[in-house]
mmCIF file of C-alpha atoms and ligand atoms in Angstrom:
data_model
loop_
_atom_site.group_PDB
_atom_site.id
_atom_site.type_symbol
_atom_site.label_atom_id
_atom_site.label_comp_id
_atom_site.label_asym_id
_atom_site.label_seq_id
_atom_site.Cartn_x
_atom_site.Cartn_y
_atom_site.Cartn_z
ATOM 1 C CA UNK A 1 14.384 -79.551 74.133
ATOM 2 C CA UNK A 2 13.386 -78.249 77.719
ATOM 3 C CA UNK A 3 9.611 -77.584 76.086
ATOM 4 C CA UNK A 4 9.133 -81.290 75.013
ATOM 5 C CA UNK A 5 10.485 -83.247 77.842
ATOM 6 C CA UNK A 6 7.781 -86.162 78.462
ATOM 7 C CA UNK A 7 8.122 -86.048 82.086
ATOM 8 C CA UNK A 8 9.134 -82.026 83.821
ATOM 9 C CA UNK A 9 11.798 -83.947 85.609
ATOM 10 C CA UNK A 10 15.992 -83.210 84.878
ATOM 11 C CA UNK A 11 18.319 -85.763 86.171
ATOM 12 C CA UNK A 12 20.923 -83.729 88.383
ATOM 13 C CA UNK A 13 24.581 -83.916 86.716
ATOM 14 C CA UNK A 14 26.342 -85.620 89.564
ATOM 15 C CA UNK A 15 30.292 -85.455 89.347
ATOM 16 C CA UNK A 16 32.489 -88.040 90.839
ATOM 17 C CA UNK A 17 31.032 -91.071 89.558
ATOM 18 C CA UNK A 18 27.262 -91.039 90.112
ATOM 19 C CA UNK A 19 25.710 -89.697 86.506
ATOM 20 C CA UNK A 20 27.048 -92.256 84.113
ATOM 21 C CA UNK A 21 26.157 -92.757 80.573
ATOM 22 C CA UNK A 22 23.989 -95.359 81.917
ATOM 23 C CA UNK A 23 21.874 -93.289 84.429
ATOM 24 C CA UNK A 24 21.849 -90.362 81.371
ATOM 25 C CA UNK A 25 20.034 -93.179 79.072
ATOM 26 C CA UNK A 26 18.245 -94.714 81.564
ATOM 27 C CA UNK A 27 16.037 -91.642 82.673
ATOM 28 C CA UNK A 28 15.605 -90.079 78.931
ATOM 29 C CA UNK A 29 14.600 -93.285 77.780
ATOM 30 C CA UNK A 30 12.240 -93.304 80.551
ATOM 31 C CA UNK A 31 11.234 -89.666 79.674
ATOM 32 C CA UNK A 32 13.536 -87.503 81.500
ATOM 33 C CA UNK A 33 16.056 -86.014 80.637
ATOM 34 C CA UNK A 34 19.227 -87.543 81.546
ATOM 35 C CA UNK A 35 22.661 -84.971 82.198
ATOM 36 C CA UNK A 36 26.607 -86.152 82.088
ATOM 37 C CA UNK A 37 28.669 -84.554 84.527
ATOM 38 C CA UNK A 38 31.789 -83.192 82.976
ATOM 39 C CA UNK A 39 33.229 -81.999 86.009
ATOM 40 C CA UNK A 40 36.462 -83.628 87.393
ATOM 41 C CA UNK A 41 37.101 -85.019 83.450
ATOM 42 C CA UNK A 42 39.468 -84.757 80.925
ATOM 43 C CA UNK A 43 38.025 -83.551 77.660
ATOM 44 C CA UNK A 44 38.870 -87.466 75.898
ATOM 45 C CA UNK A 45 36.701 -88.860 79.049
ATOM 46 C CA UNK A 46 34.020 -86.256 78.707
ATOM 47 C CA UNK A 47 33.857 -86.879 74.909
ATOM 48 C CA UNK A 48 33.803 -90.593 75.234
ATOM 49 C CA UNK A 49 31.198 -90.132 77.642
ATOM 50 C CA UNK A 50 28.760 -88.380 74.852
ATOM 51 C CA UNK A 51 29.414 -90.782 72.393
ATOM 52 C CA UNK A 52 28.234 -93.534 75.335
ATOM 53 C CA UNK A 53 25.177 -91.870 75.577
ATOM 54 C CA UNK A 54 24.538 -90.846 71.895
ATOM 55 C CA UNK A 55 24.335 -94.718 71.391
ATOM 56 C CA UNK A 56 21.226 -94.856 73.814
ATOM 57 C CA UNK A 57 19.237 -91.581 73.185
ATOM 58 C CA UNK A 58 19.550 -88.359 71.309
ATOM 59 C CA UNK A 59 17.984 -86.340 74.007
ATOM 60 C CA UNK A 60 20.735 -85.319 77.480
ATOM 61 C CA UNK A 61 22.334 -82.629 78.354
ATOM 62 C CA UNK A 62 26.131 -81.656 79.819
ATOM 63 C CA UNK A 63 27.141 -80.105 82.557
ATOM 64 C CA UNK A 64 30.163 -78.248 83.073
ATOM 65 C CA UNK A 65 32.042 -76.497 86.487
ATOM 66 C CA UNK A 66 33.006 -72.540 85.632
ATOM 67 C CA UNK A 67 36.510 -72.204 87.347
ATOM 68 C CA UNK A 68 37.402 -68.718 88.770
ATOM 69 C CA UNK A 69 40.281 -66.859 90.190
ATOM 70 C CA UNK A 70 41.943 -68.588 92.709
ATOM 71 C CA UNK A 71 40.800 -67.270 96.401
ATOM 72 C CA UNK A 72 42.475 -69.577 98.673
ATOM 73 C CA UNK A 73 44.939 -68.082 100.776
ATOM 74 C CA UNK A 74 48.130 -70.488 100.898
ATOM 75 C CA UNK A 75 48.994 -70.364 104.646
ATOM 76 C CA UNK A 76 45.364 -71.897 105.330
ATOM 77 C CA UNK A 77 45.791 -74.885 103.047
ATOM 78 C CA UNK A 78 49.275 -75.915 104.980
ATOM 79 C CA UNK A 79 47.045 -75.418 108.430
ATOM 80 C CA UNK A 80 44.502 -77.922 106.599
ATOM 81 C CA UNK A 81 46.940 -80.426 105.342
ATOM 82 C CA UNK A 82 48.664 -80.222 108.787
ATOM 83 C CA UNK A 83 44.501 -80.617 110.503
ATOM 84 C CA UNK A 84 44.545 -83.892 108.076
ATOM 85 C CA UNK A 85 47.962 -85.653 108.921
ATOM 86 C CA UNK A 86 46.577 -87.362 111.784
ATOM 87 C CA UNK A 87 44.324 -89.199 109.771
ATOM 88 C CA UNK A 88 46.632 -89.724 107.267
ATOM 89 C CA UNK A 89 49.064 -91.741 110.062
ATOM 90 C CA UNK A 90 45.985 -93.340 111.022
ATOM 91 C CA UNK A 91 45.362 -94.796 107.452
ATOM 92 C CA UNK A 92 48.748 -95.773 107.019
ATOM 93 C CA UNK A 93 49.474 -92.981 104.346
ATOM 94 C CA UNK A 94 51.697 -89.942 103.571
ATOM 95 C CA UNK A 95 50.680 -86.667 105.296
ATOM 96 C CA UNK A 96 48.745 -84.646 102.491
ATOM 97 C CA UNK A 97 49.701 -81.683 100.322
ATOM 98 C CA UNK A 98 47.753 -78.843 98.951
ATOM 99 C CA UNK A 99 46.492 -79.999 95.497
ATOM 100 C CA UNK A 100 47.213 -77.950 92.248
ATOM 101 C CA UNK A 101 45.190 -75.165 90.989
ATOM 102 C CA UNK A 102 43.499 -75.521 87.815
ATOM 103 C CA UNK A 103 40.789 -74.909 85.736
ATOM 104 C CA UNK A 104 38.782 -78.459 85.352
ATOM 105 C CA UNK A 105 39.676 -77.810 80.987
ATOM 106 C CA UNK A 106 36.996 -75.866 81.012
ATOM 107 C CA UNK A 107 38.029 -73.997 77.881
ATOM 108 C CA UNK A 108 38.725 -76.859 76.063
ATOM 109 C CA UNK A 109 35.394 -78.132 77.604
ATOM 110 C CA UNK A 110 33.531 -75.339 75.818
ATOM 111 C CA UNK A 111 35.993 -75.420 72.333
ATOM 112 C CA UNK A 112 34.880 -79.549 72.118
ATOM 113 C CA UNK A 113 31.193 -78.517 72.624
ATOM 114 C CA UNK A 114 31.195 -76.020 69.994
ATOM 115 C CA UNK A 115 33.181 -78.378 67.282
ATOM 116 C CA UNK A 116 30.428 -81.360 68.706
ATOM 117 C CA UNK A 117 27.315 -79.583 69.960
ATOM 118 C CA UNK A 118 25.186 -81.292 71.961
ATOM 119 C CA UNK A 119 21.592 -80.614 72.998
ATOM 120 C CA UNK A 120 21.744 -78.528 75.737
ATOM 121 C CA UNK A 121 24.657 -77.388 78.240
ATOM 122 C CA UNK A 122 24.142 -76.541 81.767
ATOM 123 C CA UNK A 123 26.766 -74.375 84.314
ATOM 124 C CA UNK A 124 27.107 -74.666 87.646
ATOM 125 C CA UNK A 125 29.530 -72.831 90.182
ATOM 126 C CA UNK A 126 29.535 -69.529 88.316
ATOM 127 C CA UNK A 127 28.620 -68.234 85.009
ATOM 128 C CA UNK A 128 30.100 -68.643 81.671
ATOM 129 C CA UNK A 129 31.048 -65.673 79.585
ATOM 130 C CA UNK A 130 28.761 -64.167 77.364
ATOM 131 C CA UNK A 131 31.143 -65.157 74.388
ATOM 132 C CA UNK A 132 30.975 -68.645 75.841
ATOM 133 C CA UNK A 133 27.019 -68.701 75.453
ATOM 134 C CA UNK A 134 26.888 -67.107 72.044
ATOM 135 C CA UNK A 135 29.162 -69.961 70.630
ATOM 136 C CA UNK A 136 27.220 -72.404 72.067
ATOM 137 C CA UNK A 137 24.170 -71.180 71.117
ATOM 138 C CA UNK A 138 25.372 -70.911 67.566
ATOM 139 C CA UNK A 139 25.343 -74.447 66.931
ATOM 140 C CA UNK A 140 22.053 -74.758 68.403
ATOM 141 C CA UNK A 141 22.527 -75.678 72.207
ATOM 142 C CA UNK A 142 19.795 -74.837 74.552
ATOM 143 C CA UNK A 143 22.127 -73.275 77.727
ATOM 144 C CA UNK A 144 20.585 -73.504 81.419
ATOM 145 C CA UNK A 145 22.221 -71.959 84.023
ATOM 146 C CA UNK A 146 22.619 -72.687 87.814
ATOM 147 C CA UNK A 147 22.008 -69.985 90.382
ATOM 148 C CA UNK A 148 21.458 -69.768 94.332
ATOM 149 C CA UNK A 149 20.000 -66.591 95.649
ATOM 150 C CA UNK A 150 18.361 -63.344 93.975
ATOM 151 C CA UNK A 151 21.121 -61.863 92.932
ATOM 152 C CA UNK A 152 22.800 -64.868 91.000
ATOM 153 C CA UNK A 153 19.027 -65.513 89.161
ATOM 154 C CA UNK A 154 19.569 -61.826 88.359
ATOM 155 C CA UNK A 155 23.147 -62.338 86.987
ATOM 156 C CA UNK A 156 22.276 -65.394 85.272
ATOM 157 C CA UNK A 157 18.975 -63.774 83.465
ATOM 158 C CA UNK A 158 21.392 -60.970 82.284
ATOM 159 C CA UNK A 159 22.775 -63.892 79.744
ATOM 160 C CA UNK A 160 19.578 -65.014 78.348
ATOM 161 C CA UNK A 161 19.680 -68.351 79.085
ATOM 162 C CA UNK A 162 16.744 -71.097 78.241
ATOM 163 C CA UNK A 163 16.550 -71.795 81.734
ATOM 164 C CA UNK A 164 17.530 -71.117 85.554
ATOM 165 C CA UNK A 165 18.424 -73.745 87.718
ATOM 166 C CA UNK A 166 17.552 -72.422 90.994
ATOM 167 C CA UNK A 167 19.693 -74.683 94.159
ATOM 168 C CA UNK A 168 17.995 -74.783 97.129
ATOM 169 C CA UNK A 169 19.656 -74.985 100.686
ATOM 170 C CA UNK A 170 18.372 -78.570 100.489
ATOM 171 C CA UNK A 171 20.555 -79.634 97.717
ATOM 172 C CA UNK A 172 23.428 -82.958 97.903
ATOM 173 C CA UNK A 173 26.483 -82.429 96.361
ATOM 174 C CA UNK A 174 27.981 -78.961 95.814
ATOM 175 C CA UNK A 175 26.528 -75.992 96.322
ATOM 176 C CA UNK A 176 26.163 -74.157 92.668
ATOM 177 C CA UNK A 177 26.736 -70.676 94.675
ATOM 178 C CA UNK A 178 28.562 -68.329 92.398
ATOM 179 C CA UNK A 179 32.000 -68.280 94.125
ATOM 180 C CA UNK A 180 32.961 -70.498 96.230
ATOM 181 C CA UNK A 181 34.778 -67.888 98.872
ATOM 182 C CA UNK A 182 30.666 -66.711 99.379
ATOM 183 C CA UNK A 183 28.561 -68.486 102.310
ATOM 184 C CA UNK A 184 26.195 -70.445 100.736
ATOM 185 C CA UNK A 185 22.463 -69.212 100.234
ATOM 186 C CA UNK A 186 20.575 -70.918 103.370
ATOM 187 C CA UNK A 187 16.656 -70.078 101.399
ATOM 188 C CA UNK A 188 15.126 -72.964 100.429
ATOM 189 C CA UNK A 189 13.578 -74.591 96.851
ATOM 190 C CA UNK A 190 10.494 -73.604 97.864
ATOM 191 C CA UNK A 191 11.477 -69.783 98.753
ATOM 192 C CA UNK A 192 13.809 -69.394 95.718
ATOM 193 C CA UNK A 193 11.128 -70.924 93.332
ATOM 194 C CA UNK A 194 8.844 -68.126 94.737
ATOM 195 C CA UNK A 195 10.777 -65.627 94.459
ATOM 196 C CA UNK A 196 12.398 -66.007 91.251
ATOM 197 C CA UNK A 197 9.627 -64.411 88.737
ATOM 198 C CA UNK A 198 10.985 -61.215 90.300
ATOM 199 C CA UNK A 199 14.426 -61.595 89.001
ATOM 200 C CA UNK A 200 13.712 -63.574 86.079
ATOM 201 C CA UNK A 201 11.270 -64.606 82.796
ATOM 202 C CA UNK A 202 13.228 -67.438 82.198
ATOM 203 C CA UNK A 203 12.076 -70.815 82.799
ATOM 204 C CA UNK A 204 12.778 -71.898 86.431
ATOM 205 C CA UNK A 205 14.262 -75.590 87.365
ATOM 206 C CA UNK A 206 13.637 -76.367 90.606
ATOM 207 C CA UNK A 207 16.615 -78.495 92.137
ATOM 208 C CA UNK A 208 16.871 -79.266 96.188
ATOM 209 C CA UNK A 209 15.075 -82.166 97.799
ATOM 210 C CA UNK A 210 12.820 -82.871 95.350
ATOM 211 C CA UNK A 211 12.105 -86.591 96.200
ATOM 212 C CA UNK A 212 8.362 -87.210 95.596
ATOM 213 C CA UNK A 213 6.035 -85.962 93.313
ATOM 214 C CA UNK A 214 4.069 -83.920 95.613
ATOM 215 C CA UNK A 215 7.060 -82.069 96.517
ATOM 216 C CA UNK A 216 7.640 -81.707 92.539
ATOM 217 C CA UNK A 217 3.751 -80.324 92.267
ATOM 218 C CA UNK A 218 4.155 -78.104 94.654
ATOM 219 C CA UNK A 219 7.373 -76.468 92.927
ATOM 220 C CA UNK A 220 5.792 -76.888 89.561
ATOM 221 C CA UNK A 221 2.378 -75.237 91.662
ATOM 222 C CA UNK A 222 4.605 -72.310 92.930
ATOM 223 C CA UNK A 223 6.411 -71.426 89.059
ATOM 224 C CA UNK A 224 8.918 -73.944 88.129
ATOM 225 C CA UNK A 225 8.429 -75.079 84.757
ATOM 226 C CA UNK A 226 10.688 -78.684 86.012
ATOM 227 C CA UNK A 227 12.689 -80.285 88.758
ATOM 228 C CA UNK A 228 16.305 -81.491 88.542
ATOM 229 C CA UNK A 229 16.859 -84.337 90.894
ATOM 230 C CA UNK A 230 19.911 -85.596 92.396
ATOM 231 C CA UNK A 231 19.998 -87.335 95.678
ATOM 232 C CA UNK A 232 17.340 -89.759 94.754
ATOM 233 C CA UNK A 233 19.351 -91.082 91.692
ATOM 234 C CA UNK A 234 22.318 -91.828 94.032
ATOM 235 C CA UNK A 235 21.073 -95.149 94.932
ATOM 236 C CA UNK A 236 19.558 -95.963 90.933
ATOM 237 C CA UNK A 237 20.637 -99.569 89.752
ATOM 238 C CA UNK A 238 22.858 -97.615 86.697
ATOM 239 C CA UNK A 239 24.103 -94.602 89.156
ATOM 240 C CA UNK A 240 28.227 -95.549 89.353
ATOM 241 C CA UNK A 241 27.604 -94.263 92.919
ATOM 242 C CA UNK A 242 30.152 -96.120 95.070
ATOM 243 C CA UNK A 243 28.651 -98.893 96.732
ATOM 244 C CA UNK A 244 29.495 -97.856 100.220
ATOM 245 C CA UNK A 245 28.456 -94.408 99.449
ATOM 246 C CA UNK A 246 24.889 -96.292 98.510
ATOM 247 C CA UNK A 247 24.860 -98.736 101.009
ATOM 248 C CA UNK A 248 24.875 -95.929 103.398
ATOM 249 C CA UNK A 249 22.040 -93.722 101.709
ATOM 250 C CA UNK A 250 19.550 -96.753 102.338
ATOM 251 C CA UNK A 251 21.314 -98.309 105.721
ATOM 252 C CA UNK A 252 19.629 -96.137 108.153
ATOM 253 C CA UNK A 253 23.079 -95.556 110.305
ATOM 254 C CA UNK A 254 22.955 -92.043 109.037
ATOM 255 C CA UNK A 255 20.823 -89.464 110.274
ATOM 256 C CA UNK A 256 21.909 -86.096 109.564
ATOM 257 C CA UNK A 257 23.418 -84.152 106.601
ATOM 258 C CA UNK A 258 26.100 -81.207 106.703
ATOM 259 C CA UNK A 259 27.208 -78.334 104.320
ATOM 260 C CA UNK A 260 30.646 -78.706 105.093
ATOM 261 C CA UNK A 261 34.372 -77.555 102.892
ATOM 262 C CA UNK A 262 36.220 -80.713 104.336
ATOM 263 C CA UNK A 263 36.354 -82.876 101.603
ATOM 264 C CA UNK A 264 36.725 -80.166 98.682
ATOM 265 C CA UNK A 265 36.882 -76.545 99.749
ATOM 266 C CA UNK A 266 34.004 -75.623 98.541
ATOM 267 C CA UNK A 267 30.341 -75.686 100.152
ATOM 268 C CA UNK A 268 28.643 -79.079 99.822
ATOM 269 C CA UNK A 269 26.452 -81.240 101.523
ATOM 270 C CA UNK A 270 26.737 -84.641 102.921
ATOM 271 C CA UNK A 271 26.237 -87.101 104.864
ATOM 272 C CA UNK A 272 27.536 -86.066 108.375
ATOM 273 C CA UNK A 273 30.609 -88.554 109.347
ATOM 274 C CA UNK A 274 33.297 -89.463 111.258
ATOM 275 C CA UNK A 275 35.231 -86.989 108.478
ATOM 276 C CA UNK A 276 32.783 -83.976 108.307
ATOM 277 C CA UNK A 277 33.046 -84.264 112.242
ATOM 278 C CA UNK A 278 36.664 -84.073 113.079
ATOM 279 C CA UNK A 279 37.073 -81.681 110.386
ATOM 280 C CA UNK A 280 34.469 -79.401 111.325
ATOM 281 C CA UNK A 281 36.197 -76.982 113.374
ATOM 282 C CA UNK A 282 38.922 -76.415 110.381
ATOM 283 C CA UNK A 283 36.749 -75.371 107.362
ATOM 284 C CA UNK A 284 39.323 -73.671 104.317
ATOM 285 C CA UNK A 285 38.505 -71.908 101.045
ATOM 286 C CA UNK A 286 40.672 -73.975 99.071
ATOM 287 C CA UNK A 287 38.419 -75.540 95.649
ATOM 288 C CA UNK A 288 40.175 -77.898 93.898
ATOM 289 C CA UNK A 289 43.327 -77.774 95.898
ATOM 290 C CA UNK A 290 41.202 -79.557 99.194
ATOM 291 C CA UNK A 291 39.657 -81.759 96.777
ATOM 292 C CA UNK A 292 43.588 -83.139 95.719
ATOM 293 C CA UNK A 293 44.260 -82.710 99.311
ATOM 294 C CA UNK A 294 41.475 -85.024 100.425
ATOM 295 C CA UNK A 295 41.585 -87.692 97.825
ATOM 296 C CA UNK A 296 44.315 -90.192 99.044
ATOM 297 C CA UNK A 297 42.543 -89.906 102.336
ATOM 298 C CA UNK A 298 39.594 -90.897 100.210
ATOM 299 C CA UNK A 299 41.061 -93.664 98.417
ATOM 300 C CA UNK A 300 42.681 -95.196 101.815
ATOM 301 C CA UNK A 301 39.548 -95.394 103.726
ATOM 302 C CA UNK A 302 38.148 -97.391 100.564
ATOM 303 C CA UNK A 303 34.901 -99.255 101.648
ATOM 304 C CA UNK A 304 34.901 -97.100 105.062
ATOM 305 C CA UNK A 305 31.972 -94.730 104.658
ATOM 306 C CA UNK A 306 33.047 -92.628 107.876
ATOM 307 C CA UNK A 307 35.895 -91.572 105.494
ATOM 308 C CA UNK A 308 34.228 -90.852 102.343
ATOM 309 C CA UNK A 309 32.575 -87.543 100.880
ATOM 310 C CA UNK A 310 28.611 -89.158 101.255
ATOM 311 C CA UNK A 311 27.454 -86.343 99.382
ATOM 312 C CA UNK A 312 23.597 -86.507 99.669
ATOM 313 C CA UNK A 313 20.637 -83.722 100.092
ATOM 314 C CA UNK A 314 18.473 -83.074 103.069
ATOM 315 C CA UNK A 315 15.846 -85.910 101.988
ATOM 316 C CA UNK A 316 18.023 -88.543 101.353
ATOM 317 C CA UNK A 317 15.499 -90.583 103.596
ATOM 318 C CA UNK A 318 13.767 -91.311 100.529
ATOM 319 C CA UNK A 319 16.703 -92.980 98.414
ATOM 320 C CA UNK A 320 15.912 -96.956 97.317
ATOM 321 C CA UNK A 321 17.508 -98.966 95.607
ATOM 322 C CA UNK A 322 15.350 -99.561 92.216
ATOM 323 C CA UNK A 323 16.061 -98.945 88.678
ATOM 324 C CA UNK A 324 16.180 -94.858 87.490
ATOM 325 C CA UNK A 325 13.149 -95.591 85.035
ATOM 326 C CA UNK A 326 11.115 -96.726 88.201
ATOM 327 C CA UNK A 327 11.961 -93.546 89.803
ATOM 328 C CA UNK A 328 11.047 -90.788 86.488
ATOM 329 C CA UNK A 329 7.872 -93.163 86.484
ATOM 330 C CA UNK A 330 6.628 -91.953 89.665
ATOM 331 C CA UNK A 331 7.142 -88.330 88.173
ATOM 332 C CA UNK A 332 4.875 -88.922 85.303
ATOM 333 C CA UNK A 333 1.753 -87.553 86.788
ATOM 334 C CA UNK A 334 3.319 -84.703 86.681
HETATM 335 C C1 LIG B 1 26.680 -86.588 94.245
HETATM 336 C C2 LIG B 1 26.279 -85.267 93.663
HETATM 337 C C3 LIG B 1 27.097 -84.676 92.708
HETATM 338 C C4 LIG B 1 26.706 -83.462 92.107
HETATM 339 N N1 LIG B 1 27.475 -82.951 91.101
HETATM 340 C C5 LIG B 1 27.016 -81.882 90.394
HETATM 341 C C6 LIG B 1 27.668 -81.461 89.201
HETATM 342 O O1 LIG B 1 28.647 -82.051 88.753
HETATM 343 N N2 LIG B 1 27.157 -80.376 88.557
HETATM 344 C C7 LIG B 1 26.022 -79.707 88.992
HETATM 345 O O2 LIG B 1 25.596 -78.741 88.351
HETATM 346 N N3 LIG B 1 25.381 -80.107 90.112
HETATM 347 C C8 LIG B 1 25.844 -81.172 90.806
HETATM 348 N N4 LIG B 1 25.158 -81.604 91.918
HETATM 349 C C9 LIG B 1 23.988 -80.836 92.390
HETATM 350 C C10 LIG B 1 22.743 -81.201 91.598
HETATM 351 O O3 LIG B 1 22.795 -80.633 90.312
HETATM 352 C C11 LIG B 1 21.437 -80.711 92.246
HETATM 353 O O4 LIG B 1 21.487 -79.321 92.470
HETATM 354 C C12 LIG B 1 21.108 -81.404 93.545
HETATM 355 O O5 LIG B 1 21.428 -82.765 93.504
HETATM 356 C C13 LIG B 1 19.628 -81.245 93.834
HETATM 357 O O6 LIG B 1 19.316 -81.604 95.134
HETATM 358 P P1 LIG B 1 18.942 -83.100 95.613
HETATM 359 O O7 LIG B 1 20.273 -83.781 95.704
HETATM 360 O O8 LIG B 1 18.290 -82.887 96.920
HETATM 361 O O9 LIG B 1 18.050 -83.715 94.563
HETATM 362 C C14 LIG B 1 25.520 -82.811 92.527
HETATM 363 C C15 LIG B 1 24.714 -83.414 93.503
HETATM 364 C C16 LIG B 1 25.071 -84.630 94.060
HETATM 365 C C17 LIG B 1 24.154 -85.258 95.076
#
């Protein structure tokens, strides 16, 4: 399916909210190809999700988060709940406790996409197994996988997948680094796209602050056979983006994005807040269990962006407000 896209262009997953069924039918309608985020769901809500989108187009992918062995180290996540309880008190709310451990049903994830296959499946925050792949591939998914420096494009060529998503430092949203204990990769699109033809003979996706079409030329120029976008789609009509989070893409208050644990635990970038600032100083390994941690805080500070995750990449600068099939037809000269 990757070989006859119309436009080169992949719609990032986005977990949380942002990469509805809508936005999925709204950019492979348009040409794209439009991805579900599976992350964060139950398997009834991802599956629900798919049959949304199967009513609007045949062609979209779905993208799932590979848990791993637990590396947080207990004692930290009591320093970080006590590090949150201020603001807690100050948003009228009980002091937070470390969130459960778990594993996002990511088996059951995998077991529902092999009974229902879909067209293609994509992996981000490690790799799948290679039992995993060969089930999947069985019932004729494409597989792409996500990968952050050399030696993760190495790792993730070593299972033959279709493609290589390759995450530049630019990126919104979580960093797809394999292991989320590792500092993230600081290389860039740009240097990772360049680089990768060394490691791999898949075909390359270049994802990372790809928000015009020149910077997508230049990618596609340097060996990337697409782009997978994410920040830009943020602000789409049919992105279920929150509409603070949006109103602040496009406000021009914020000036500055951070890779930061605060919200989650894990490496991610974001708009840089009243949040990513007073937490800076007590960053904790801790994914999902700072994620559970975090979300009442979340919830309380409700339309209050300066206490929401404003995940967003490096060119978020470019982000309007416009409808997704305005933004894949800017990519079409592609
Ligand atoms: C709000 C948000 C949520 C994201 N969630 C996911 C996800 O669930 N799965 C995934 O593989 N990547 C996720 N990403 C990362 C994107 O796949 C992609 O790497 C990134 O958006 C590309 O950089 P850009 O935001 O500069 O376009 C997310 C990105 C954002 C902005």
């Amino acid at each position: 399916m990757l070989d006859t896209l119309c436009v080169p262009l992949i719609q990032a997953p986005m977990a949380g909210g942002p990469s509805n069924a809508a936005l999925a039918v709204a950019v492979s309608q348009a040409g794209g190809l439009g991805m579900l985020a599976a992350g964060y769901k139950t398997v009834e809500a991802m599956a629900a999700e798919i049959d949304d989108v199967r009513a609007g187009t045949l062609n979209f992918g779905v993208n799932l988060f590979v848990p791993e062995a637990d590396p947080s180290d207990p004692e930290a996540l009591d320093a970080y709940a006590t590090a949150l309880a201020p603001m807690a008190a100050e948003l009228g709310i009980e002091a937070p406790e470390p969130g459960p451990f778990n594993d996002d049903q990511y088996p059951a994830k995998v077991d529902y996409l092999v009974a229902n296959p879909v067209p293609l499946v994509s992996f981000t925050f490690g790799l799948p197994t290679a039992d995993d792949v060969a089930r999947l591939r069985s019932v004729g998914t494409e597989i792409v996988l996500n990968a952050t420096d050399p030696e993760e494009i190495s790792a993730a060529d070593a299972l033959h997948p279709d493609a290589i998503v390759v995450q530049g430092a630019e990126a919104g949203g979580h960093r797809a680094t394999h292991g989320q204990a590792k500092e993230p990769s600081e290389s860039s699109t740009h240097e990772l796209v360049s680089l990768a033809r060394e490691y791999t003979d898949r075909h390359v996706i270049a994802a990372g602050g790809v928000t015009s079409p020149e910077i997508a030329q230049n990618l596609l120029g340097a060996g990337a056979s697409a782009v997978q976008v994410g920040t830009l789609f943020l602000t789409a009509d049919e992105a279920g983006t929150k509409d603070a989070h949006k109103d602040a893409l496009v406000n021009g208050q914020y000036r500055d994005t951070v890779v930061t644990r605060a919200f989650s635990g894990r490496a991610a970038r974001a708009l840089s807040n009243r949040f990513t600032e007073r937490m800076a100083a007590n960053q904790v390994v801790g994914y999902p269990q700072v994620h559970y941690m975090t979300a009442p805080l979340r919830a309380a500070s409700a339309d209050n962006p300066e206490g929401l995750n404003l995940w967003a990449g490096s060119g978020f600068g470019a982000c309007q407000a416009r409808p997704a099939a305005e933004i894949v037809a800017e990519f079409r000269s592609l």
